[in-house]
Tab-separated table of C-alpha atoms in Angstrom:
chain	number	residue	atom	x	y	z
A	186	THR	CA	21.131	7.041	-27.451
A	187	TYR	CA	17.898	6.364	-26.929
A	188	GLY	CA	13.986	6.567	-28.666
A	189	TYR	CA	14.247	6.344	-32.284
A	190	ASN	CA	17.613	7.741	-33.941
A	191	MET	CA	17.340	10.470	-30.741
A	192	TYR	CA	20.799	10.796	-28.943
A	193	SER	CA	21.726	13.481	-26.422
A	194	ILE	CA	25.278	14.743	-24.540
A	195	PHE	CA	26.038	14.692	-20.947
A	196	ASN	CA	28.881	15.698	-19.039
A	197	ILE	CA	30.091	12.725	-17.279
A	198	ASP	CA	32.371	15.318	-14.550
A	199	CYS	CA	30.012	13.984	-11.398
A	200	ASN	CA	28.616	11.353	-8.991
A	201	THR	CA	26.711	8.502	-10.709
A	202	GLN	CA	23.197	9.592	-9.088
A	203	PRO	CA	22.920	13.009	-10.695
A	204	LEU	CA	24.092	11.385	-13.966
A	205	ILE	CA	21.272	9.043	-13.439
A	206	ASP	CA	18.545	11.851	-12.808
A	207	ASN	CA	19.480	14.086	-15.473
A	208	ILE	CA	19.559	11.505	-17.847
A	209	ILE	CA	16.066	10.382	-17.038
A	210	LYS	CA	14.927	14.245	-17.338
A	211	VAL	CA	16.101	15.470	-20.560
A	212	CYS	CA	15.247	11.689	-22.560
A	213	MET	CA	11.557	12.165	-20.851
A	214	GLU	CA	11.373	15.429	-21.857
A	215	ASN	CA	12.921	15.273	-25.636
A	216	LEU	CA	10.509	12.242	-26.120
A	217	ARG	CA	7.426	14.162	-24.504
A	218	MET	CA	8.488	17.145	-26.929
A	219	ARG	CA	9.210	15.166	-30.306
A	220	ILE	CA	6.458	12.669	-30.164
A	221	PRO	CA	3.877	16.022	-30.859
A	222	ASP	CA	5.769	17.420	-33.227
A	223	ARG	CA	5.932	14.326	-35.599
A	224	VAL	CA	1.802	13.516	-34.886
A	225	LYS	CA	1.893	17.280	-36.459
A	226	PHE	CA	4.164	16.190	-38.980
A	227	LEU	CA	2.740	12.742	-40.312
A	228	GLU	CA	-0.549	14.801	-40.033
A	229	ARG	CA	0.509	16.927	-42.652
A	230	GLU	CA	1.534	13.978	-44.620
A	231	ILE	CA	-1.914	12.734	-44.341
A	232	GLU	CA	-3.405	15.811	-45.856
A	233	ILE	CA	-0.954	16.218	-48.640
A	234	ILE	CA	-2.305	13.007	-49.543
A	235	LYS	CA	-6.037	13.761	-49.344
A	236	ALA	CA	-5.397	17.023	-51.494
A	237	ASP	CA	-3.519	15.021	-54.065
A	238	GLU	CA	-6.491	11.827	-53.908
A	239	GLU	CA	-9.156	14.843	-54.789
A	240	SER	CA	-7.361	16.411	-58.061
A	241	LEU	CA	-6.511	12.712	-59.359
A	242	ASN	CA	-10.560	11.956	-58.598
A	243	LYS	CA	-11.288	15.136	-60.565
A	244	LEU	CA	-9.261	14.500	-63.597
A	245	LEU	CA	-10.718	10.701	-63.553
A	246	THR	CA	-14.561	11.909	-64.164
A	247	LYS	CA	-13.010	14.389	-66.321
A	248	LEU	CA	-11.278	11.898	-68.364
A	249	GLY	CA	-14.533	9.188	-67.588
A	250	ASN	CA	-16.891	12.373	-69.764
A	251	ASP	CA	-14.124	11.915	-71.963
A	252	LYS	CA	-14.413	8.311	-72.337
A	253	ILE	CA	-18.046	8.231	-72.580
A	254	LYS	CA	-18.054	11.072	-76.009
A	255	GLU	CA	-15.252	9.160	-77.485
A	256	GLU	CA	-17.491	6.225	-77.092
A	257	GLU	CA	-20.225	7.975	-78.697
A	258	LYS	CA	-18.598	9.180	-81.401
A	259	ILE	CA	-17.525	5.667	-82.648
A	260	GLU	CA	-21.064	3.687	-82.196
A	261	ASP	CA	-22.148	7.380	-84.125
A	262	ASN	CA	-19.108	6.585	-86.591
A	263	LYS	CA	-20.394	2.627	-86.769
A	264	LYS	CA	-23.590	3.748	-88.019
A	265	ASN	CA	-22.370	6.369	-90.290
A	266	GLU	CA	-19.724	4.141	-92.279
A	267	ALA	CA	-21.252	3.454	-94.946
A	268	SER	CA	-22.557	6.675	-95.573
A	269	PRO	CA	-20.873	7.972	-99.367
A	270	GLU	CA	-20.035	11.749	-97.111
A	271	LYS	CA	-17.921	9.354	-94.629
A	272	GLU	CA	-15.605	7.433	-97.156
A	273	THR	CA	-13.394	10.058	-98.173
A	274	LYS	CA	-13.254	10.949	-94.389
A	275	LYS	CA	-11.856	7.380	-94.075
A	276	GLY	CA	-8.819	6.985	-92.810
A	277	LYS	CA	-7.619	10.192	-91.718
A	278	GLU	CA	-6.185	10.598	-88.375
A	279	THR	CA	-7.257	13.211	-85.831
A	280	LYS	CA	-4.285	14.823	-82.678
A	281	LYS	CA	-5.841	14.732	-79.515
A	282	THR	CA	-4.683	15.341	-75.949
A	283	VAL	CA	-4.946	13.692	-72.849
A	284	LYS	CA	-4.398	15.791	-69.822
A	285	GLY	CA	-3.149	13.773	-66.684
A	286	LYS	CA	0.233	12.639	-65.512
A	287	ASN	CA	1.953	12.910	-68.504
A	288	PRO	CA	0.025	15.933	-69.818
A	289	LYS	CA	0.348	15.704	-73.844
A	290	ILE	CA	0.248	12.854	-74.860
A	291	PRO	CA	-0.637	12.677	-78.708
A	292	ILE	CA	-3.186	10.342	-79.274
A	293	THR	CA	-4.745	9.694	-83.063
A	294	GLY	CA	-8.573	8.867	-83.532
A	295	ASP	CA	-8.007	5.225	-83.506
A	296	ASN	CA	-6.357	4.234	-80.174
A	297	LEU	CA	-7.904	7.702	-78.067
A	298	LEU	CA	-10.676	5.666	-76.330
A	299	GLN	CA	-8.051	3.102	-75.328
A	300	SER	CA	-5.447	6.409	-74.127
A	301	ILE	CA	-8.063	7.461	-72.208
A	302	LEU	CA	-9.012	3.931	-70.544
A	303	ASN	CA	-5.409	3.547	-70.075
A	304	GLU	CA	-5.094	6.817	-68.034
A	305	MET	CA	-7.804	5.822	-66.078
A	306	GLU	CA	-6.498	2.589	-64.873
A	307	LYS	CA	-2.861	4.477	-63.763
A	308	ILE	CA	-5.199	7.074	-61.964
A	309	LYS	CA	-7.298	3.947	-60.091
A	310	ASN	CA	-3.780	2.213	-59.050
A	311	SER	CA	-2.531	5.547	-57.777
A	312	LEU	CA	-5.461	6.191	-55.869
A	313	VAL	CA	-5.212	2.443	-54.725
A	314	ILE	CA	-1.618	3.053	-52.908
A	315	HIS	CA	-2.888	6.573	-51.746
A	316	ALA	CA	-5.485	4.568	-50.313
A	317	THR	CA	-3.032	2.540	-48.807
A	318	ASN	CA	0.163	5.139	-47.489
A	319	LYS	CA	-3.007	7.049	-46.096
A	320	GLU	CA	-3.778	4.381	-43.608
A	321	LYS	CA	-0.535	2.967	-42.665
A	322	TYR	CA	-0.036	6.634	-41.647
A	323	PHE	CA	-3.332	6.649	-39.796
A	324	SER	CA	-1.874	3.509	-38.146
A	325	LYS	CA	1.281	5.802	-37.382
A	326	VAL	CA	-0.372	8.789	-35.724
A	327	LYS	CA	-1.974	6.035	-33.449
A	328	GLN	CA	0.900	4.514	-32.252
A	329	MET	CA	2.482	7.384	-31.863
A	330	GLU	CA	-0.129	8.852	-29.446
A	331	GLU	CA	-0.606	5.786	-27.716
A	332	GLN	CA	2.961	5.783	-26.900
A	333	GLY	CA	2.748	10.075	-26.216
A	334	ILE	CA	0.442	9.176	-23.283
A	335	LEU	CA	2.756	6.408	-22.194
A	336	TYR	CA	5.813	8.716	-21.838
A	337	LYS	CA	3.787	11.629	-20.273
A	338	ASN	CA	1.818	9.206	-17.811
A	339	LEU	CA	5.155	7.593	-17.202
A	340	ASP	CA	6.480	8.031	-13.580
A	341	GLU	CA	9.792	8.567	-13.672
A	342	SER	CA	10.946	7.426	-10.490
A	343	SER	CA	10.040	4.220	-10.980
A	344	LEU	CA	12.666	4.028	-13.663
A	345	HIS	CA	15.881	1.945	-13.828
A	346	ILE	CA	18.589	2.790	-16.218
A	347	ASP	CA	21.048	1.571	-17.571
A	348	LEU	CA	24.037	2.548	-19.751
A	349	VAL	CA	25.298	0.046	-22.717
A	350	ASP	CA	28.243	0.132	-24.512
A	351	GLU	CA	28.882	-0.170	-27.999
A	352	LYS	CA	30.403	-3.780	-26.890
A	353	GLY	CA	27.348	-4.429	-25.325
A	354	SER	CA	28.464	-4.398	-22.173
A	355	ARG	CA	26.706	-3.021	-19.199
A	356	MET	CA	28.036	-0.224	-16.487
A	357	GLU	CA	25.844	-1.763	-13.838
A	358	LEU	CA	24.905	2.279	-12.412
A	359	GLU	CA	23.170	0.404	-10.142
A	360	THR	CA	25.822	-0.769	-7.966
A	361	ARG	CA	28.347	2.739	-8.448
A	362	ASP	CA	25.771	4.790	-5.967
A	363	ASN	CA	29.254	6.405	-5.198
A	364	SER	CA	31.662	6.331	-7.780
A	365	TYR	CA	32.394	9.527	-10.262
A	366	ALA	CA	30.915	8.827	-13.638
A	367	VAL	CA	34.174	9.647	-15.050
A	368	THR	CA	35.938	7.104	-13.625
A	369	TYR	CA	34.245	3.952	-15.562
A	370	LEU	CA	32.538	6.372	-18.819
A	371	LYS	CA	34.841	7.055	-21.305
A	372	ASP	CA	34.675	10.549	-22.890
A	373	LYS	CA	33.201	10.890	-26.402
A	374	GLU	CA	31.943	7.411	-25.933
A	375	CYS	CA	28.347	6.549	-27.091
A	376	TYR	CA	26.735	4.980	-24.521
A	377	GLU	CA	22.757	2.717	-25.301
A	378	LEU	CA	20.623	3.654	-22.845
A	379	ALA	CA	18.580	0.780	-21.392
A	380	VAL	CA	16.153	-0.070	-18.543
A	381	VAL	CA	16.589	-2.356	-15.819
A	382	ASN	CA	13.528	-4.406	-14.758
A	383	LYS	CA	13.555	-7.661	-12.769
A	384	ASN	CA	11.124	-10.480	-14.299
A	385	GLU	CA	8.675	-12.984	-12.563
A	386	LYS	CA	12.199	-15.043	-11.010
A	387	GLY	CA	13.978	-12.521	-9.948
A	388	GLU	CA	16.630	-11.756	-12.666
A	389	LEU	CA	17.560	-8.997	-13.997
A	390	MET	CA	16.307	-8.178	-17.802
A	391	VAL	CA	17.992	-5.170	-19.549
A	392	GLU	CA	15.833	-4.052	-22.398
A	393	PRO	CA	16.660	-1.247	-24.731
A	394	PHE	CA	15.045	2.339	-24.399
A	395	ARG	CA	14.173	2.729	-28.144
A	396	PHE	CA	10.886	1.957	-29.726
A	397	ASP	CA	10.054	0.475	-33.338
A	398	GLY	CA	10.726	3.193	-35.558
A	399	TYR	CA	7.132	2.709	-37.613
A	400	MET	CA	5.935	5.220	-36.244
A	401	PHE	CA	8.534	7.367	-36.440
A	402	ARG	CA	8.875	7.034	-40.377
A	403	THR	CA	7.754	8.175	-43.487
A	404	ILE	CA	6.124	5.701	-46.577
A	405	ASP	CA	9.599	6.968	-48.246
A	406	GLU	CA	11.424	5.844	-44.784
A	407	ASP	CA	9.678	2.705	-44.689
A	408	ASN	CA	11.104	1.509	-47.518
A	409	LYS	CA	14.486	1.840	-46.893
A	410	TYR	CA	14.357	0.757	-43.873
A	411	ASP	CA	12.984	-2.820	-45.445
A	412	GLU	CA	15.574	-2.366	-48.290
A	413	LEU	CA	17.876	-1.400	-45.582
A	414	GLU	CA	17.239	-4.964	-43.523
A	415	LYS	CA	16.906	-7.194	-45.977
A	416	THR	CA	21.057	-6.275	-46.788
A	417	LYS	CA	21.356	-6.867	-43.037
A	418	GLY	CA	19.489	-10.333	-43.812
A	419	GLY	CA	16.616	-9.737	-41.433
A	420	THR	CA	15.004	-7.951	-38.695
A	421	LEU	CA	16.962	-7.111	-36.288
A	422	LYS	CA	16.723	-8.995	-32.593
A	423	LYS	CA	14.769	-7.227	-30.078
A	424	ASN	CA	14.666	-10.098	-27.574
A	425	PRO	CA	16.093	-8.631	-23.659
A	426	LYS	CA	19.415	-9.723	-22.460
A	427	LYS	CA	19.577	-11.389	-18.713
A	428	LYS	CA	22.122	-9.445	-16.235
């Protein structure tokens, strides 16, 4: 496994070095293909939000006009309240509808203005959420593009990789150049791809070859992920291991 929820299957009936070369090649190719595809997907999500914003703004404008008309009617009614001709119409209610997210809402003359204001408030709140989500998607796209450039320019020959089993134990591929992979790797076992580097002290640092999935996820997936992390008692640890 590697990247974000990505995996590849390899034949371990071979020497270690060809296996290492194949793992690097396949994983890098998959990452370089997946990132641009995901950028396009996120950009489509942005366009959907923009289209929805446009519809909501049109509806908000219409309701704003309805509000002005209703305020004028109320003002006229106040002026004519004392008129004898109007006395016979007192108490009568007319039913109207305010079209919006929930159409066909029955409205009486007394609360029509308030209902229009309520609908306008709902739309404004939706627009705020849309604006927030749009900015999140812009941020995701930017991160994805930066990650894509990183992998595009990455020198694969400079990568020193290792495999880590489900118990967190390294396979120490750097010591197995002349070994047959099937002698130390288990068939149908899942291993996490890791990158091995040395720190300033010369110590080997093993870091999972994965990245924050925030840039890959949709807003809905973010919400589900956050809820899942809460049930785990916090975010996952990302500190590299010293070996």
